[in-house]
Amino acid sequence: MKKLLLVIAMVAAGFTANAQEANGQTAKGKWLVEGNTGFGAAHGAATGFYLSSEDMPGGGSVTSWGIGAEAGYFIMDDLAIKLGLGYNDRGADDAFSYKIGAKYYISSMIPVQIDYSGASYDAYDASFLGFQAGYAIFLGDMVSIEPGLRYNLGLGDTEDFNSFQLNVGFALHF
């Protein structure tokens, strides 16, 4: 029983130390640069790194990939306004994508984000309203890993392409 209490106390102390360390990294006036990996259907408006293959109705498949990055500026403690750019290739069709949104760190370590992303392809326009939440693991003064879940709500031409994603984000804090 004493060992269990000791382990619980150590974990609680670790979370407290993590929150205290993180507070300076999410302070007003700081910058955030992120690279995200997405596991799940991205449907072509991503500003992170992904690779997917989809079976098409009637046979065949399409391999899609994307590359991109996001940056943000903390306008107040724990709240960043973000912008992202990416390149997406969907077989014979490609497009540049964009994202604009806001990210808030609850207790300086639980990031939640809402954003709008889009891209224009020859056959359709992809646009999504995204909701994301996770946990920030700060590895030092400038680096964090942020695993999380994301839901993309399709809009317009992509209204039938709602999707969940598992993301692993890598962030630099300046």
mmCIF file of C-alpha atoms in Angstrom:
data_model
loop_
_atom_site.group_PDB
_atom_site.id
_atom_site.type_symbol
_atom_site.label_atom_id
_atom_site.label_comp_id
_atom_site.label_asym_id
_atom_site.label_seq_id
_atom_site.Cartn_x
_atom_site.Cartn_y
_atom_site.Cartn_z
ATOM 1 C CA MET A 1 0.000 0.000 0.000
ATOM 2 C CA LYS A 2 2.868 2.370 0.824
ATOM 3 C CA LYS A 3 4.395 1.708 -2.602
ATOM 4 C CA LEU A 4 1.110 2.521 -4.322
ATOM 5 C CA LEU A 5 0.790 5.806 -2.424
ATOM 6 C CA LEU A 6 4.398 6.649 -3.262
ATOM 7 C CA VAL A 7 3.792 5.996 -6.971
ATOM 8 C CA ILE A 8 0.620 8.141 -6.919
ATOM 9 C CA ALA A 9 2.501 10.959 -5.170
ATOM 10 C CA MET A 10 5.338 10.775 -7.727
ATOM 11 C CA VAL A 11 2.902 10.881 -10.665
ATOM 12 C CA ALA A 12 1.064 13.856 -9.132
ATOM 13 C CA ALA A 13 4.382 15.641 -8.561
ATOM 14 C CA GLY A 14 5.350 14.943 -12.164
ATOM 15 C CA PHE A 15 2.114 16.466 -13.469
ATOM 16 C CA THR A 16 2.618 19.518 -11.238
ATOM 17 C CA ALA A 17 6.194 19.949 -12.442
ATOM 18 C CA ASN A 18 5.055 19.514 -16.046
ATOM 19 C CA ALA A 19 2.368 22.196 -15.639
ATOM 20 C CA GLN A 20 4.809 24.629 -14.020
ATOM 21 C CA GLU A 21 7.380 24.060 -16.769
ATOM 22 C CA ALA A 22 4.783 24.328 -19.524
ATOM 23 C CA ASN A 23 3.371 27.659 -18.333
ATOM 24 C CA GLY A 24 6.374 29.610 -19.677
ATOM 25 C CA GLN A 25 6.084 27.882 -23.040
ATOM 26 C CA THR A 26 2.459 28.902 -23.534
ATOM 27 C CA ALA A 27 2.840 32.466 -22.222
ATOM 28 C CA LYS A 28 1.652 35.573 -24.061
ATOM 29 C CA GLY A 29 4.122 36.667 -26.759
ATOM 30 C CA LYS A 30 5.561 33.166 -27.402
ATOM 31 C CA TRP A 31 5.581 31.430 -30.806
ATOM 32 C CA LEU A 32 4.593 27.864 -31.637
ATOM 33 C CA VAL A 33 5.731 25.859 -34.704
ATOM 34 C CA GLU A 34 4.152 22.424 -35.223
ATOM 35 C CA GLY A 35 4.466 19.398 -37.434
ATOM 36 C CA ASN A 36 1.644 16.888 -37.074
ATOM 37 C CA THR A 37 1.187 13.336 -38.222
ATOM 38 C CA GLY A 38 -2.348 12.153 -38.827
ATOM 39 C CA PHE A 39 -3.597 8.589 -38.722
ATOM 40 C CA GLY A 40 -7.049 8.311 -40.283
ATOM 41 C CA ALA A 41 -8.866 9.781 -43.244
ATOM 42 C CA ALA A 42 -7.605 13.271 -44.086
ATOM 43 C CA HIS A 43 -9.509 13.707 -47.394
ATOM 44 C CA GLY A 44 -7.041 16.195 -48.822
ATOM 45 C CA ALA A 45 -7.096 19.374 -46.712
ATOM 46 C CA ALA A 46 -4.335 18.524 -44.259
ATOM 47 C CA THR A 47 -1.479 20.714 -43.053
ATOM 48 C CA GLY A 48 0.482 17.850 -41.513
ATOM 49 C CA PHE A 49 2.236 14.707 -42.629
ATOM 50 C CA TYR A 50 0.080 11.800 -43.792
ATOM 51 C CA LEU A 51 -0.050 8.858 -46.170
ATOM 52 C CA SER A 52 -3.253 6.943 -46.921
ATOM 53 C CA SER A 53 -4.760 4.577 -49.452
ATOM 54 C CA GLU A 54 -8.491 4.391 -50.209
ATOM 55 C CA ASP A 55 -10.452 1.803 -52.158
ATOM 56 C CA MET A 56 -12.610 3.505 -54.747
ATOM 57 C CA PRO A 57 -16.187 2.526 -55.625
ATOM 58 C CA GLY A 58 -16.107 0.313 -58.697
ATOM 59 C CA GLY A 59 -12.562 -0.903 -58.046
ATOM 60 C CA GLY A 60 -9.083 0.508 -57.845
ATOM 61 C CA SER A 61 -7.509 2.589 -55.128
ATOM 62 C CA VAL A 62 -6.082 6.054 -54.648
ATOM 63 C CA THR A 63 -2.966 6.749 -52.625
ATOM 64 C CA SER A 64 -2.915 10.183 -50.994
ATOM 65 C CA TRP A 65 -0.134 11.971 -49.152
ATOM 66 C CA GLY A 66 0.464 15.375 -47.660
ATOM 67 C CA ILE A 67 3.135 17.494 -46.071
ATOM 68 C CA GLY A 68 2.836 20.743 -44.150
ATOM 69 C CA ALA A 69 3.362 22.709 -40.965
ATOM 70 C CA GLU A 70 1.508 25.066 -38.655
ATOM 71 C CA ALA A 71 2.595 28.122 -36.674
ATOM 72 C CA GLY A 72 0.920 30.114 -33.949
ATOM 73 C CA TYR A 73 1.345 33.171 -31.775
ATOM 74 C CA PHE A 74 0.139 33.308 -28.158
ATOM 75 C CA ILE A 75 -2.090 36.396 -27.927
ATOM 76 C CA MET A 76 -2.598 35.710 -24.223
ATOM 77 C CA ASP A 77 -1.381 33.071 -21.790
ATOM 78 C CA ASP A 78 -2.366 29.597 -23.080
ATOM 79 C CA LEU A 79 -4.230 30.912 -26.208
ATOM 80 C CA ALA A 80 -2.568 30.835 -29.640
ATOM 81 C CA ILE A 81 -3.924 31.950 -33.003
ATOM 82 C CA LYS A 82 -2.657 29.506 -35.637
ATOM 83 C CA LEU A 83 -2.083 29.356 -39.378
ATOM 84 C CA GLY A 84 -1.094 26.278 -41.368
ATOM 85 C CA LEU A 85 -0.010 25.533 -44.933
ATOM 86 C CA GLY A 86 0.387 22.219 -46.686
ATOM 87 C CA TYR A 87 0.664 20.388 -49.986
ATOM 88 C CA ASN A 88 -1.645 17.433 -50.710
ATOM 89 C CA ASP A 89 -1.375 14.906 -53.538
ATOM 90 C CA ARG A 90 -4.388 12.729 -54.269
ATOM 91 C CA GLY A 91 -3.273 10.576 -57.188
ATOM 92 C CA ALA A 92 -3.553 12.660 -60.373
ATOM 93 C CA ASP A 93 -4.938 15.642 -58.429
ATOM 94 C CA ASP A 94 -2.986 17.928 -56.092
ATOM 95 C CA ALA A 95 -3.575 21.130 -54.142
ATOM 96 C CA PHE A 96 -2.153 23.485 -51.568
ATOM 97 C CA SER A 97 -4.085 23.477 -48.317
ATOM 98 C CA TYR A 98 -4.531 26.026 -45.554
ATOM 99 C CA LYS A 99 -5.757 26.104 -41.978
ATOM 100 C CA ILE A 100 -6.684 28.924 -39.610
ATOM 101 C CA GLY A 101 -7.716 28.406 -36.027
ATOM 102 C CA ALA A 102 -7.164 28.844 -32.319
ATOM 103 C CA LYS A 103 -5.496 26.567 -29.786
ATOM 104 C CA TYR A 104 -6.042 26.826 -26.037
ATOM 105 C CA TYR A 105 -3.991 24.990 -23.404
ATOM 106 C CA ILE A 106 -6.158 24.075 -20.391
ATOM 107 C CA SER A 107 -3.911 24.194 -17.290
ATOM 108 C CA SER A 108 -1.013 24.852 -19.723
ATOM 109 C CA MET A 109 -0.901 21.167 -20.738
ATOM 110 C CA ILE A 110 -4.199 20.030 -22.325
ATOM 111 C CA PRO A 111 -4.425 21.579 -25.800
ATOM 112 C CA VAL A 112 -7.846 21.975 -27.421
ATOM 113 C CA GLN A 113 -8.178 23.414 -30.899
ATOM 114 C CA ILE A 114 -10.855 24.549 -33.324
ATOM 115 C CA ASP A 115 -10.017 25.412 -36.911
ATOM 116 C CA TYR A 116 -11.170 25.748 -40.495
ATOM 117 C CA SER A 117 -9.133 24.028 -43.216
ATOM 118 C CA GLY A 118 -9.511 23.866 -46.963
ATOM 119 C CA ALA A 119 -7.993 23.078 -50.344
ATOM 120 C CA SER A 120 -9.132 23.384 -53.980
ATOM 121 C CA TYR A 121 -8.751 20.424 -56.325
ATOM 122 C CA ASP A 122 -9.809 20.195 -59.981
ATOM 123 C CA ALA A 123 -12.797 17.972 -59.166
ATOM 124 C CA TYR A 124 -13.901 19.474 -55.844
ATOM 125 C CA ASP A 125 -13.186 21.901 -53.009
ATOM 126 C CA ALA A 126 -12.299 20.289 -49.682
ATOM 127 C CA SER A 127 -13.205 22.191 -46.528
ATOM 128 C CA PHE A 128 -13.529 21.081 -42.925
ATOM 129 C CA LEU A 129 -14.328 22.412 -39.495
ATOM 130 C CA GLY A 130 -11.906 20.649 -37.142
ATOM 131 C CA PHE A 131 -12.045 19.944 -33.411
ATOM 132 C CA GLN A 132 -8.984 18.582 -31.638
ATOM 133 C CA ALA A 133 -7.920 17.742 -28.071
ATOM 134 C CA GLY A 134 -4.904 16.029 -26.558
ATOM 135 C CA TYR A 135 -2.158 16.227 -23.982
ATOM 136 C CA ALA A 136 1.121 18.176 -24.177
ATOM 137 C CA ILE A 137 4.215 16.349 -22.955
ATOM 138 C CA PHE A 138 6.933 18.986 -22.534
ATOM 139 C CA LEU A 139 10.392 17.496 -23.061
ATOM 140 C CA GLY A 140 12.314 20.643 -22.230
ATOM 141 C CA ASP A 141 12.173 24.409 -22.544
ATOM 142 C CA MET A 142 11.322 24.400 -26.248
ATOM 143 C CA VAL A 143 9.915 21.008 -27.308
ATOM 144 C CA SER A 144 6.626 19.197 -26.747
ATOM 145 C CA ILE A 145 4.953 16.079 -28.089
ATOM 146 C CA GLU A 146 1.179 16.351 -28.307
ATOM 147 C CA PRO A 147 -0.785 13.154 -28.955
ATOM 148 C CA GLY A 148 -4.490 13.727 -29.480
ATOM 149 C CA LEU A 149 -7.763 13.015 -31.228
ATOM 150 C CA ARG A 150 -9.265 15.098 -34.017
ATOM 151 C CA TYR A 151 -12.688 15.208 -35.637
ATOM 152 C CA ASN A 152 -13.079 16.735 -39.099
ATOM 153 C CA LEU A 153 -16.593 17.868 -40.032
ATOM 154 C CA GLY A 154 -16.888 18.032 -43.829
ATOM 155 C CA LEU A 155 -18.377 21.182 -45.358
ATOM 156 C CA GLY A 156 -19.576 21.948 -48.899
ATOM 157 C CA ASP A 157 -18.287 19.409 -51.462
ATOM 158 C CA THR A 158 -16.868 17.259 -48.642
ATOM 159 C CA GLU A 159 -19.919 17.248 -46.351
ATOM 160 C CA ASP A 160 -20.080 13.428 -46.550
ATOM 161 C CA PHE A 161 -16.446 13.013 -45.468
ATOM 162 C CA ASN A 162 -16.546 13.426 -41.688
ATOM 163 C CA SER A 163 -13.647 11.633 -40.018
ATOM 164 C CA PHE A 164 -11.826 10.898 -36.781
ATOM 165 C CA GLN A 165 -8.033 11.041 -36.688
ATOM 166 C CA LEU A 166 -5.370 10.091 -34.199
ATOM 167 C CA ASN A 167 -2.667 12.788 -34.298
ATOM 168 C CA VAL A 168 0.827 12.966 -32.897
ATOM 169 C CA GLY A 169 2.091 16.544 -32.948
ATOM 170 C CA PHE A 170 5.646 17.760 -32.480
ATOM 171 C CA ALA A 171 5.911 21.400 -31.406
ATOM 172 C CA LEU A 172 8.687 23.926 -30.914
ATOM 173 C CA HIS A 173 8.005 26.800 -28.518
ATOM 174 C CA PHE A 174 9.959 30.057 -28.937
#
